[in-house]
């Protein structure tokens, strides 16, 4: 089920250094989500804080934040893709931080 | 008067894992200053921190149960807008702030809350007596 949360707001992690901060969002039904990683300029991957079992692709739209649920395996692929991208770009501190998130979330 | 019910169950080791992983940041995001203080006091008195973690788990369950009884979901409501206080008798009490308080004021702020725990689980049961315009 797809949710759009208004009013319009930028994604909490947008344009921010991610190594030293965490971003959270409230899903209307599932409560507190934490940011797993950035996907692209307008999308970030979030997971439910409590059990880290439900994953959402959150998109900033003119209408507000749109929550699209995705499966655990798809979420893992997105995070692995982001890790590869960071490794290729040589962003070592960000890669290390995200790899820790990967281990804590999926292993 | 309408009666709304909310309930939630929490696996206590999950709360411990969140404390281990997110630490203070988790506490501040989810729990009010009063709830945090109660946790630190309980942790200081108890062996291995267990009483404090159980209280956090019960309060997480209670916050979820309150929002279920409200029927609003978490839209516009923060976890710290729902505070679970401990009265002198030990009985828990719901106290609302922010957007939740506005909602509560309009609907009639009349809550009954019961918490329990055993082993690895904590549970909360909430009843909300809602005013209905005559």
CSV table of N, CA and C in Angstrom, one decimal, chain A residues 19-102:
chain,number,residue,atom,x,y,z
A,19,UNK,N,27.5,10.7,7.7
A,19,UNK,CA,28.3,9.8,8.5
A,19,UNK,C,28.0,10.0,10.0
A,20,UNK,N,27.7,11.2,10.4
A,20,UNK,CA,27.6,11.4,11.8
A,20,UNK,C,26.2,11.7,12.3
A,21,UNK,N,25.2,11.5,11.4
A,21,UNK,CA,23.8,11.8,11.9
A,21,UNK,C,22.9,10.7,11.4
A,22,UNK,N,21.8,10.6,12.0
A,22,UNK,CA,20.8,9.6,11.6
A,22,UNK,C,19.5,10.4,11.3
A,23,UNK,N,18.7,9.9,10.4
A,23,UNK,CA,17.5,10.5,10.0
A,23,UNK,C,16.3,9.6,10.3
A,24,UNK,N,15.3,10.2,10.7
A,24,UNK,CA,14.1,9.4,11.1
A,24,UNK,C,12.9,10.1,10.4
A,25,UNK,N,11.9,9.2,10.2
A,25,UNK,CA,10.6,9.7,9.7
A,25,UNK,C,9.5,8.9,10.4
A,26,UNK,N,8.3,9.5,10.5
A,26,UNK,CA,7.2,8.8,11.0
A,26,UNK,C,6.3,8.3,9.8
A,27,UNK,N,6.2,7.0,9.7
A,27,UNK,CA,5.2,6.5,8.8
A,27,UNK,C,3.8,6.6,9.4
A,28,UNK,N,2.8,6.9,8.6
A,28,UNK,CA,1.5,7.1,9.2
A,28,UNK,C,1.0,5.9,10.0
A,29,UNK,N,1.3,4.7,9.5
A,29,UNK,CA,0.8,3.5,10.1
A,29,UNK,C,1.9,2.8,10.9
A,30,UNK,N,3.1,2.7,10.3
A,30,UNK,CA,4.1,1.8,10.9
A,30,UNK,C,5.0,2.5,11.9
A,31,UNK,N,4.8,3.8,12.1
A,31,UNK,CA,5.5,4.5,13.1
A,31,UNK,C,6.9,4.9,12.7
A,32,UNK,N,7.8,4.9,13.7
A,32,UNK,CA,9.2,5.4,13.4
A,32,UNK,C,10.0,4.6,12.5
A,33,UNK,N,10.5,5.3,11.4
A,33,UNK,CA,11.4,4.7,10.5
A,33,UNK,C,12.8,5.3,10.6
A,34,UNK,N,13.8,4.6,10.3
A,34,UNK,CA,15.1,5.2,10.3
A,34,UNK,C,15.7,5.1,8.9
A,35,UNK,N,16.5,6.1,8.5
A,35,UNK,CA,17.1,6.1,7.2
A,35,UNK,C,18.2,5.0,7.1
A,36,UNK,N,18.1,4.2,6.1
A,36,UNK,CA,19.1,3.2,5.8
A,36,UNK,C,20.2,3.8,4.9
A,37,UNK,N,19.7,4.3,3.8
A,37,UNK,CA,20.7,4.9,2.9
A,37,UNK,C,20.0,5.8,1.8
A,38,UNK,N,20.8,6.6,1.2
A,38,UNK,CA,20.2,7.3,0.0
A,38,UNK,C,20.2,6.4,-1.2
A,39,UNK,N,19.1,6.6,-2.0
A,39,UNK,CA,19.0,5.8,-3.2
A,39,UNK,C,19.4,6.7,-4.4
A,40,UNK,N,18.8,7.8,-4.5
A,40,UNK,CA,19.1,8.9,-5.5
A,40,UNK,C,18.8,10.2,-5.0
A,41,UNK,N,18.8,11.3,-5.8
A,41,UNK,CA,18.6,12.6,-5.3
A,41,UNK,C,17.2,12.8,-4.6
A,42,UNK,N,16.2,12.0,-5.1
A,42,UNK,CA,14.9,12.2,-4.5
A,42,UNK,C,14.4,11.1,-3.7
A,43,UNK,N,15.2,10.0,-3.6
A,43,UNK,CA,14.7,8.8,-2.9
A,43,UNK,C,15.7,8.3,-1.8
A,44,UNK,N,15.1,7.9,-0.7
A,44,UNK,CA,15.9,7.3,0.3
A,44,UNK,C,15.3,6.0,0.8
A,45,UNK,N,16.1,5.1,1.3
A,45,UNK,CA,15.6,3.8,1.8
A,45,UNK,C,15.5,4.0,3.3
A,46,UNK,N,14.3,3.6,3.8
A,46,UNK,CA,14.0,3.6,5.3
A,46,UNK,C,13.6,2.2,5.7
A,47,UNK,N,13.8,2.0,7.0
A,47,UNK,CA,13.3,0.7,7.6
A,47,UNK,C,12.6,1.0,8.9
A,48,UNK,N,11.6,0.2,9.3
A,48,UNK,CA,11.0,0.4,10.6
A,48,UNK,C,12.0,0.2,11.7
A,49,UNK,N,12.0,1.1,12.7
A,49,UNK,CA,13.0,1.1,13.7
A,49,UNK,C,12.9,-0.1,14.6
A,50,UNK,N,11.6,-0.4,14.9
A,50,UNK,CA,11.4,-1.5,15.9
A,50,UNK,C,12.0,-2.8,15.5
A,51,UNK,N,11.6,-3.3,14.4
A,51,UNK,CA,12.0,-4.6,14.0
A,51,UNK,C,12.9,-4.7,12.8
A,52,UNK,N,13.1,-3.6,12.1
A,52,UNK,CA,13.9,-3.5,10.9
A,52,UNK,C,13.6,-4.6,9.9
A,53,UNK,N,12.3,-4.9,9.8
A,53,UNK,CA,11.8,-5.9,8.9
A,53,UNK,C,11.1,-5.3,7.7
A,54,UNK,N,10.5,-4.1,7.9
A,54,UNK,CA,9.7,-3.5,6.8
A,54,UNK,C,10.5,-2.4,6.2
A,55,UNK,N,10.6,-2.3,4.9
A,55,UNK,CA,11.4,-1.4,4.2
A,55,UNK,C,10.5,-0.5,3.3
A,56,UNK,N,10.9,0.8,3.2
A,56,UNK,CA,10.2,1.7,2.4
A,56,UNK,C,11.1,2.5,1.6
A,57,UNK,N,10.7,2.7,0.3
A,57,UNK,CA,11.4,3.6,-0.6
A,57,UNK,C,10.6,4.9,-0.4
A,58,UNK,N,11.3,5.9,0.1
A,58,UNK,CA,10.6,7.2,0.4
A,58,UNK,C,11.0,8.2,-0.7
A,59,UNK,N,10.0,8.8,-1.3
A,59,UNK,CA,10.3,9.7,-2.4
A,59,UNK,C,9.7,11.1,-2.0
A,60,UNK,N,10.5,12.1,-2.3
A,60,UNK,CA,10.0,13.5,-2.1
A,60,UNK,C,9.3,13.9,-3.3
A,61,UNK,N,8.0,14.2,-3.2
A,61,UNK,CA,7.2,14.7,-4.3
A,61,UNK,C,6.5,16.0,-3.9
A,62,UNK,N,6.0,16.7,-4.9
A,62,UNK,CA,5.4,18.0,-4.6
A,62,UNK,C,4.2,17.8,-3.6
A,63,UNK,N,3.6,16.7,-3.6
A,63,UNK,CA,2.5,16.4,-2.7
A,63,UNK,C,2.9,16.1,-1.3
A,64,UNK,N,4.2,15.7,-1.1
A,64,UNK,CA,4.7,15.3,0.2
A,64,UNK,C,5.6,14.1,0.0
A,65,UNK,N,5.8,13.4,1.1
A,65,UNK,CA,6.6,12.2,1.1
A,65,UNK,C,5.8,11.0,0.7
A,66,UNK,N,6.3,10.2,-0.2
A,66,UNK,CA,5.6,9.0,-0.7
A,66,UNK,C,6.3,7.8,-0.2
A,67,UNK,N,5.6,6.9,0.5
A,67,UNK,CA,6.1,5.7,1.1
A,67,UNK,C,5.8,4.5,0.2
A,68,UNK,N,6.7,3.9,-0.4
A,68,UNK,CA,6.5,2.7,-1.2
A,68,UNK,C,7.1,1.5,-0.5
A,69,UNK,N,6.3,0.5,0.0
A,69,UNK,CA,6.9,-0.6,0.6
A,69,UNK,C,7.7,-1.5,-0.4
A,70,UNK,N,8.9,-1.9,0.0
A,70,UNK,CA,9.6,-2.9,-0.8
A,70,UNK,C,10.1,-4.0,0.1
A,71,UNK,N,10.4,-5.2,-0.6
A,71,UNK,CA,10.8,-6.4,0.1
A,71,UNK,C,12.2,-6.2,0.7
A,72,UNK,N,12.5,-7.1,1.7
A,72,UNK,CA,13.8,-7.1,2.3
A,72,UNK,C,14.9,-7.4,1.3
A,73,UNK,N,14.7,-8.3,0.4
A,73,UNK,CA,15.7,-8.6,-0.6
A,73,UNK,C,16.0,-7.4,-1.6
A,74,UNK,N,14.9,-6.7,-1.9
A,74,UNK,CA,15.1,-5.6,-2.8
A,74,UNK,C,15.8,-4.5,-2.0
A,75,UNK,N,15.5,-4.3,-0.8
A,75,UNK,CA,16.1,-3.3,0.0
A,75,UNK,C,17.6,-3.6,0.2
A,76,UNK,N,17.9,-4.9,0.3
A,76,UNK,CA,19.3,-5.3,0.4
A,76,UNK,C,20.1,-5.0,-0.8
A,77,UNK,N,19.4,-5.2,-2.0
A,77,UNK,CA,20.1,-4.9,-3.3
A,77,UNK,C,20.3,-3.5,-3.4
A,78,UNK,N,19.4,-2.6,-3.0
A,78,UNK,CA,19.6,-1.2,-3.1
A,78,UNK,C,20.8,-0.7,-2.2
A,79,UNK,N,20.9,-1.3,-1.0
A,79,UNK,CA,21.9,-0.9,-0.1
A,79,UNK,C,23.3,-1.4,-0.7
A,80,UNK,N,23.3,-2.6,-1.2
A,80,UNK,CA,24.5,-3.1,-1.8
A,80,UNK,C,25.0,-2.3,-3.0
A,81,UNK,N,24.0,-1.8,-3.8
A,81,UNK,CA,24.3,-1.0,-4.9
A,81,UNK,C,24.9,0.3,-4.4
A,82,UNK,N,24.3,0.9,-3.4
A,82,UNK,CA,24.9,2.1,-2.8
A,82,UNK,C,26.3,1.9,-2.3
A,83,UNK,N,26.5,0.8,-1.7
A,83,UNK,CA,27.9,0.5,-1.2
A,83,UNK,C,28.9,0.4,-2.3
A,84,UNK,N,28.5,-0.3,-3.4
A,84,UNK,CA,29.4,-0.4,-4.5
A,84,UNK,C,29.7,1.0,-5.1
A,85,UNK,N,28.7,1.8,-5.2
A,85,UNK,CA,28.8,3.2,-5.7
A,85,UNK,C,29.8,4.0,-4.8
A,86,UNK,N,29.7,3.9,-3.5
A,86,UNK,CA,30.6,4.6,-2.6
A,86,UNK,C,32.0,4.1,-2.7
A,87,UNK,N,32.1,2.8,-2.9
A,87,UNK,CA,33.5,2.2,-3.0
A,87,UNK,C,34.2,2.7,-4.3
A,88,UNK,N,33.4,2.7,-5.3
A,88,UNK,CA,33.9,3.2,-6.6
A,88,UNK,C,34.4,4.7,-6.5
A,89,UNK,N,33.6,5.4,-5.8
A,89,UNK,CA,33.9,6.9,-5.7
A,89,UNK,C,34.9,7.2,-4.7
A,90,UNK,N,35.3,6.2,-3.9
A,90,UNK,CA,36.4,6.4,-2.9
A,90,UNK,C,36.0,7.1,-1.7
A,91,UNK,N,34.6,7.1,-1.4
A,91,UNK,CA,34.1,7.8,-0.2
A,91,UNK,C,34.3,6.8,1.0
A,92,UNK,N,35.5,6.7,1.5
A,92,UNK,CA,35.8,5.7,2.5
A,92,UNK,C,35.1,5.8,3.8
A,93,UNK,N,35.0,7.0,4.4
A,93,UNK,CA,34.3,7.1,5.7
A,93,UNK,C,32.8,6.8,5.5
A,94,UNK,N,32.2,7.3,4.4
A,94,UNK,CA,30.8,7.0,4.2
A,94,UNK,C,30.6,5.5,3.9
A,95,UNK,N,31.5,4.9,3.2
A,95,UNK,CA,31.4,3.5,2.9
A,95,UNK,C,31.5,2.7,4.2
A,96,UNK,N,32.4,3.0,5.0
A,96,UNK,CA,32.6,2.3,6.3
A,96,UNK,C,31.3,2.4,7.2
A,97,UNK,N,30.8,3.6,7.2
A,97,UNK,CA,29.6,3.8,8.1
A,97,UNK,C,28.4,3.0,7.5
A,98,UNK,N,28.3,3.1,6.2
A,98,UNK,CA,27.1,2.4,5.6
A,98,UNK,C,27.3,0.9,5.6
A,99,UNK,N,28.5,0.4,5.6
A,99,UNK,CA,28.8,-1.0,5.7
A,99,UNK,C,28.4,-1.5,7.1
A,100,UNK,N,28.6,-0.7,8.1
A,100,UNK,CA,28.1,-1.1,9.4
A,100,UNK,C,26.6,-1.2,9.5
A,101,UNK,N,25.9,-0.2,8.8
A,101,UNK,CA,24.5,-0.3,8.8
A,101,UNK,C,24.0,-1.5,8.0
A,102,UNK,N,24.7,-1.9,7.0
A,102,UNK,CA,24.4,-3.1,6.2
A,102,UNK,C,24.5,-4.3,7.1
